[in-house]
CSV table of C-alpha atoms and ligand atoms in Angstrom, one decimal:
chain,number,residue,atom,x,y,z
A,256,UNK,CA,-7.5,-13.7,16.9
A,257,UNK,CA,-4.3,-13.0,15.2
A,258,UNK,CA,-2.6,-9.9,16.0
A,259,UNK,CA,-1.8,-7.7,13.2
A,260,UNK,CA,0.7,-5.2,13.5
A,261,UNK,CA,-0.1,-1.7,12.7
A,262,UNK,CA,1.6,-0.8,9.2
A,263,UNK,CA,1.7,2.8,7.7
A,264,UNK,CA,3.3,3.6,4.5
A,265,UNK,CA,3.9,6.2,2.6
A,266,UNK,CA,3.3,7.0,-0.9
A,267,UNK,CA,5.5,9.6,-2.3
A,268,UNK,CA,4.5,9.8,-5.7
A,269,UNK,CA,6.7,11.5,-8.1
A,270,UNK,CA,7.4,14.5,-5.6
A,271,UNK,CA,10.1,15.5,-4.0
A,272,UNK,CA,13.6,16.3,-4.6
A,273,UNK,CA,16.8,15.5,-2.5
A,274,UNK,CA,16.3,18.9,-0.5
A,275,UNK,CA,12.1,17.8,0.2
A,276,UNK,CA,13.7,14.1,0.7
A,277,UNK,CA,16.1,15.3,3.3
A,278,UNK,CA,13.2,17.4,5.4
A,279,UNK,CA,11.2,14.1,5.3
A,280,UNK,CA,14.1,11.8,6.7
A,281,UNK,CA,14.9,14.8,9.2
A,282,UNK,CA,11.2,14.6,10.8
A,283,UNK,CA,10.6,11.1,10.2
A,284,UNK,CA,14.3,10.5,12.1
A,285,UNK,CA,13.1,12.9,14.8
A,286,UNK,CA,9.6,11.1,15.3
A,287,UNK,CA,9.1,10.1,18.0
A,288,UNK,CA,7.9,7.2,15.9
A,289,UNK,CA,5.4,4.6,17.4
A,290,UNK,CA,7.8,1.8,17.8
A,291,UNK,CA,4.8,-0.4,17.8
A,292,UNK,CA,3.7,0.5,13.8
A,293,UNK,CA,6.1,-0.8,10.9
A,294,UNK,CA,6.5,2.2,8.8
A,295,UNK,CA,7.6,2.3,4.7
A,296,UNK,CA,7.7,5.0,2.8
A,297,UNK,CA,7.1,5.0,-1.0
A,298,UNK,CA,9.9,6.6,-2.7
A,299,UNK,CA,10.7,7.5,-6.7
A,300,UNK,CA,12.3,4.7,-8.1
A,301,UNK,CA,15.8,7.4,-8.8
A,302,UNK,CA,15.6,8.6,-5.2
A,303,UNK,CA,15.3,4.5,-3.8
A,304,UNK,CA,19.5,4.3,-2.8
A,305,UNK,CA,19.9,7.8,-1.6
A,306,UNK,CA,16.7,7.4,0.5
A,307,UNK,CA,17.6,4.2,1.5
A,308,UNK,CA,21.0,5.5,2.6
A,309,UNK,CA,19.7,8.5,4.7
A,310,UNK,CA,16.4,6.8,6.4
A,311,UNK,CA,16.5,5.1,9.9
A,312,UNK,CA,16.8,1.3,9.4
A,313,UNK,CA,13.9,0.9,10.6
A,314,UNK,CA,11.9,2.9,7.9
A,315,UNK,CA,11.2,0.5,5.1
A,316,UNK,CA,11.3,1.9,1.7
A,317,UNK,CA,9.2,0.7,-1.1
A,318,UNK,CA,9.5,1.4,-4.7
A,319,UNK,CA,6.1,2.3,-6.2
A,320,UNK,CA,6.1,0.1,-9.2
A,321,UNK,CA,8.7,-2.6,-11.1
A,322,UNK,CA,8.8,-5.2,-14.2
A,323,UNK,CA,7.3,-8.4,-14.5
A,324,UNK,CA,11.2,-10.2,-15.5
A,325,UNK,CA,14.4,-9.5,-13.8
A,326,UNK,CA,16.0,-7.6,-16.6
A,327,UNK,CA,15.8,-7.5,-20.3
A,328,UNK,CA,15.2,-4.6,-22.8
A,329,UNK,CA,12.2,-2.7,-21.5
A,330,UNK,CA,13.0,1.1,-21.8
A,331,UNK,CA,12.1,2.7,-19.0
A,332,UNK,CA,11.2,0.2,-16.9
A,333,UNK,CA,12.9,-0.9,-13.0
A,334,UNK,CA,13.1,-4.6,-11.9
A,335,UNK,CA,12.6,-6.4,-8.8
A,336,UNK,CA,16.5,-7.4,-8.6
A,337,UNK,CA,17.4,-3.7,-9.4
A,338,UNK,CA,15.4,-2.5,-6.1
A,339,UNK,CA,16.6,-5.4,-3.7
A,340,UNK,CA,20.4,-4.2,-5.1
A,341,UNK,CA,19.8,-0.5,-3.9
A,342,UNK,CA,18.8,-2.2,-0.5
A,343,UNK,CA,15.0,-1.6,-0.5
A,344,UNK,CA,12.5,-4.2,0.8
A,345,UNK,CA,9.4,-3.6,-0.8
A,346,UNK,CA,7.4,-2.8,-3.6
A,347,UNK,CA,3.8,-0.9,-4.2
A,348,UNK,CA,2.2,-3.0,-7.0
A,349,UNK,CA,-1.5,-2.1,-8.3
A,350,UNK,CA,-2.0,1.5,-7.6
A,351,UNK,CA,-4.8,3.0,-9.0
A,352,UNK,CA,-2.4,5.7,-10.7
A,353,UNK,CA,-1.0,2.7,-12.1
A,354,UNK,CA,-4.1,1.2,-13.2
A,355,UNK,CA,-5.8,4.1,-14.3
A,356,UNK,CA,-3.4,7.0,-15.9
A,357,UNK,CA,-0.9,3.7,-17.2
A,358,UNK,CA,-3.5,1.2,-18.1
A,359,UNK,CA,-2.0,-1.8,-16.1
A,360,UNK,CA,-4.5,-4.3,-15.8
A,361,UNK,CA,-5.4,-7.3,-13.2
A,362,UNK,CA,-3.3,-9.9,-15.6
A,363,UNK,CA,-0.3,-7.5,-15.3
A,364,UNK,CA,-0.9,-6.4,-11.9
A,365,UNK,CA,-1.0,-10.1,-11.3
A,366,UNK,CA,2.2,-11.1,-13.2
A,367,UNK,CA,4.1,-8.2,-11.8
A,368,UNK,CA,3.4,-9.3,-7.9
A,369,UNK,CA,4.0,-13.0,-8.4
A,370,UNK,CA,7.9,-11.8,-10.1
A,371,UNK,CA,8.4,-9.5,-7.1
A,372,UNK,CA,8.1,-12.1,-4.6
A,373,UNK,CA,9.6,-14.6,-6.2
A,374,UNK,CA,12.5,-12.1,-6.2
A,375,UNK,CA,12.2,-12.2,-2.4
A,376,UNK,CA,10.7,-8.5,-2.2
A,377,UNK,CA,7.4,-7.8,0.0
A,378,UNK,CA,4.4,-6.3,-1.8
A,379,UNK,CA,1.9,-3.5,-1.1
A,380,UNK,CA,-1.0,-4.2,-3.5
A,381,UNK,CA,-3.3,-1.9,-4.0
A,382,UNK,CA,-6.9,-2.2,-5.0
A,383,UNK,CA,-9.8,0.2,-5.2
A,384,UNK,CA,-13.3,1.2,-6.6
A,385,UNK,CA,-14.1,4.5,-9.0
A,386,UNK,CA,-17.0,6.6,-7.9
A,387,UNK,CA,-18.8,5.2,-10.8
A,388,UNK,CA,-18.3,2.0,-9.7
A,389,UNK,CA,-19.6,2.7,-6.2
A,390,UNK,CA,-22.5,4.7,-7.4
A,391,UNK,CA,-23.4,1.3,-9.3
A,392,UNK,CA,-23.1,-0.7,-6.7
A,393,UNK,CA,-20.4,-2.7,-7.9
A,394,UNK,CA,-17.8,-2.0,-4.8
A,395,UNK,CA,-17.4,-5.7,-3.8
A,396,UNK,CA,-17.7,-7.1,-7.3
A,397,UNK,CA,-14.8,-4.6,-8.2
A,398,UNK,CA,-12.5,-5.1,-5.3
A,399,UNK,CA,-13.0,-9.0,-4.7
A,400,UNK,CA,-12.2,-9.1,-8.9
A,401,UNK,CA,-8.8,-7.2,-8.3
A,402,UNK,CA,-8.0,-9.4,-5.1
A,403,UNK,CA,-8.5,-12.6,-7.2
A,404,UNK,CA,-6.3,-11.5,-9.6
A,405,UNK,CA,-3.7,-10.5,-7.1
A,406,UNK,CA,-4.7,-14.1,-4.9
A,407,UNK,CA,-3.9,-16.1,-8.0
A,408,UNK,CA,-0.4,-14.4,-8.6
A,409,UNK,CA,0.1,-15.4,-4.5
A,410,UNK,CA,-0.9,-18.9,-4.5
A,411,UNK,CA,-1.1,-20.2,-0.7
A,412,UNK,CA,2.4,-19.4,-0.3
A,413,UNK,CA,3.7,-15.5,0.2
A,414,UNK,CA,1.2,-14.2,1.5
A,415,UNK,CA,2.9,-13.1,4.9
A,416,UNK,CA,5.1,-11.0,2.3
A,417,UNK,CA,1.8,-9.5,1.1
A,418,UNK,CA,-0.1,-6.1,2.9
A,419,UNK,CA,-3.3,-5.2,0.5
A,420,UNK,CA,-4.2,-1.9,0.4
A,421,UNK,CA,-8.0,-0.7,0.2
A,422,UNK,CA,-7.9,2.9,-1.7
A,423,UNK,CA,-11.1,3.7,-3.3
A,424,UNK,CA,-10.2,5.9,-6.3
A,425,UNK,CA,-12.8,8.9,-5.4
A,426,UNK,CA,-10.8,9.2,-2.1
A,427,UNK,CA,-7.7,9.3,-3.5
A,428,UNK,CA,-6.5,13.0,-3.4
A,429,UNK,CA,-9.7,14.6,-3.6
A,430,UNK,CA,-9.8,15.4,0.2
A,431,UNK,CA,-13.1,13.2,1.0
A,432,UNK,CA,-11.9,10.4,2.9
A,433,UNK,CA,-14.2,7.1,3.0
A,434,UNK,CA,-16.0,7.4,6.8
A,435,UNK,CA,-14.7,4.6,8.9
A,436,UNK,CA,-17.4,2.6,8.6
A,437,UNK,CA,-17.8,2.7,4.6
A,438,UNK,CA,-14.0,1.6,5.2
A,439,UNK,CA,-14.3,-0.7,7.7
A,440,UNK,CA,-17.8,-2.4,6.0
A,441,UNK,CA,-15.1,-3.6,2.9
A,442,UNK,CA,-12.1,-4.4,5.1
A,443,UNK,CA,-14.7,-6.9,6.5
A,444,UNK,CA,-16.2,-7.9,3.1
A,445,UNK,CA,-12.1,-8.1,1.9
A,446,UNK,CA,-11.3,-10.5,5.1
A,447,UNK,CA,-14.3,-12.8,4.7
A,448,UNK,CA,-13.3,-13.1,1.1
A,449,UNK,CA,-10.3,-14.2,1.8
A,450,UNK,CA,-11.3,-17.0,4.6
A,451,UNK,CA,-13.3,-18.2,2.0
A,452,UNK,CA,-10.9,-18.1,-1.0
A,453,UNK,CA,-7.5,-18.5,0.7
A,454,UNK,CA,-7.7,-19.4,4.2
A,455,UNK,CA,-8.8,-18.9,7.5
A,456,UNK,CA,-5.1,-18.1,8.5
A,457,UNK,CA,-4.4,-15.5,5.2
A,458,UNK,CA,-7.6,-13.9,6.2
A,459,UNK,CA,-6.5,-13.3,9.9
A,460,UNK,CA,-2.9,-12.5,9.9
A,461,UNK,CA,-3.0,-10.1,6.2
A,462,UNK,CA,-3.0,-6.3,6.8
A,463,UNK,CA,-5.4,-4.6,5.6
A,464,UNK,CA,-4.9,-0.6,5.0
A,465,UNK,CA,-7.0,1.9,4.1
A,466,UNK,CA,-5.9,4.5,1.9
A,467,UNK,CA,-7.3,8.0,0.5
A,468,UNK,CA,-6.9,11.4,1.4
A,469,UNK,CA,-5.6,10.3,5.1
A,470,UNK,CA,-4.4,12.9,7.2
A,471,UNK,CA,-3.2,13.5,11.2
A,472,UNK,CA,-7.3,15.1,11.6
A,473,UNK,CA,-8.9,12.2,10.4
A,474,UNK,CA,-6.8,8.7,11.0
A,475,UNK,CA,-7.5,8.3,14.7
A,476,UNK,CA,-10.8,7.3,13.8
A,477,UNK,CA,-10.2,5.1,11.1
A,478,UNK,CA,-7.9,3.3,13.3
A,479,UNK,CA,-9.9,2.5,15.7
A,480,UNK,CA,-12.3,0.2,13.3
A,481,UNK,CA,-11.4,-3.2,14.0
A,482,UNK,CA,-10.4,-4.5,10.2
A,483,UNK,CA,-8.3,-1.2,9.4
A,484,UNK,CA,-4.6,-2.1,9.9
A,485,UNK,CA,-2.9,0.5,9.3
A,486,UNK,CA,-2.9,3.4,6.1
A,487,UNK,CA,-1.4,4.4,2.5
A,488,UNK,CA,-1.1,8.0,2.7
A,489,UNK,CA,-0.5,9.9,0.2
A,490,UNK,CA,-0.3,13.6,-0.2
A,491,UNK,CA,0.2,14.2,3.8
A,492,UNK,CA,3.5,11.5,3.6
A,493,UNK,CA,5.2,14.5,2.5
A,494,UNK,CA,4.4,16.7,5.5
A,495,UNK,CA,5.4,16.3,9.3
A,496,UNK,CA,1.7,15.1,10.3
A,497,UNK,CA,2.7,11.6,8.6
A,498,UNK,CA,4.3,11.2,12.2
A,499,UNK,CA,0.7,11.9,13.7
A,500,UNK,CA,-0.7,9.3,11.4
A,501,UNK,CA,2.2,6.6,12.3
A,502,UNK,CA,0.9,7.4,15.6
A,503,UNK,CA,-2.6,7.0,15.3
A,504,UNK,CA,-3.1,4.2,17.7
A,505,UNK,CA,-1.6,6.0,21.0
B,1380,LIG,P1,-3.8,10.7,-0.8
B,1380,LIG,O1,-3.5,10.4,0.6
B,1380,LIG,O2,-3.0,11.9,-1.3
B,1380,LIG,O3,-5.3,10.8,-1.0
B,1380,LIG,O4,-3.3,9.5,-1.7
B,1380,LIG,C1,-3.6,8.2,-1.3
B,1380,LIG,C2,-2.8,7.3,-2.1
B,1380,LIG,O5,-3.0,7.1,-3.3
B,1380,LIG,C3,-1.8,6.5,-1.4
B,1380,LIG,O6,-1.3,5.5,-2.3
């Protein structure tokens, strides 16, 4: 079996201001830090060079969302090109705040990972299931849908450049966390897809991470379920227990 290595990000959101960034990089530079766990942290797309200047080299930082074309006259809007030039490696692509509160749909979702690797950045993309849509029974229908979309933007090619990331919607800063084994039972359904519809080797060697209300009390156990990878935390990024999480597997 492939060995994945464990890969916690962090999701910033739009908080935090150079004073909160600086208490951040001060207990993420203290760590310890698992040296075993790739870690990248999620920053606001006008905080990605000073970040980027301050962290460790080997935090990662990811913006959380870019353009589908390398420049052009899109008010408002960051590209690919404009992230690798402040010296950040990666990009969060699909969030559900994305989808939801912005409206960005599979097609864009789609168009916007396939630019940002052909621009040479690495992509977290995120993909998820409303409580409606888990109340109906539609978890795997709704999750293998956003996957495809995502799969197709891929092709066979990048995706060792590619970490998906599993964050039901009703977990998402709400505080009720999916069990382990609600999130291990679609990590499994997400790795079988993709034997079936990419490859035996995609499905093995992609990182799968869970993410939704994570925090240092309850990430031990997710980590010990077998298809978990690694997290996308969210409001506890922000707080010294991310190092816990990082930690998870020790
Ligand atoms: P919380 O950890 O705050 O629930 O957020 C999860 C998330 O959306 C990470 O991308």
């Amino acid at each position: 079996m492939a060995t994945r290595k464990f890969f916690v990000g962090g999701n910033w959101k739009m908080n935090g201001n150079k004073a909160e960034i600086n208490g951040i990089i001060d207990f993420l530079s203290k760590g310890p830090l698992d040296p075993n766990v790739e870690v990248v942290v999620g920053v606001p797309a006008i905080y990605l060079d000073y970040s980027r200047s301050k962290l460790p080299r080997s935090i990662g930082v990811a913006a959380q969302n870019c353009y589908k074309v390398a420049k052009g006259a899109f008010t408002g809007e960051n590209s690919s090109a404009m992230i690798l030039d402040v010296g950040a490696d990666w990009v969060i692509l699909g969030h559900s705040e994305r989808r939801n509160v912005f409206g960005e749909n599979d097609e864009l979702i789609g168009e916007k990972v396939r630019h940002a690797l052909e621009s040479g950045l690495s992509v977290i993309a995120c993909i998820g299931e409303t409580l409606d849509e888990r109340e109906g029974g539609r978890t795997e229908e709704v999750v293998f849908r956003q996957t495809a979309a995502i799969s197709k933007a891929i092709g066979q090619g990048s995706w060792e450049k590619v970490v998906l990331a599993y964050e039901p919607v009703w977990a998402i800063g709400t505080g009720k966390t999916a069990s382990p084994e609600q999130a291990q039972e679609v990590h499994d359904q997400l790795r079988k897809w993709l034997a079936k519809e990419v490859s035996s080797d995609v499905s093995q060697k992609t990182r799968i991470l869970y993410g939704g209300s994570v925090t240092a009390g309850n990430c031990k156990e997710l980590a010990k379920k077998e298809d978990i990878d690694g997290f996308l935390v969210g409001g506890a990024s922000l707080k010294p227990e991310f190092v816990n999480i990082i930690n998870a597997k020790q």
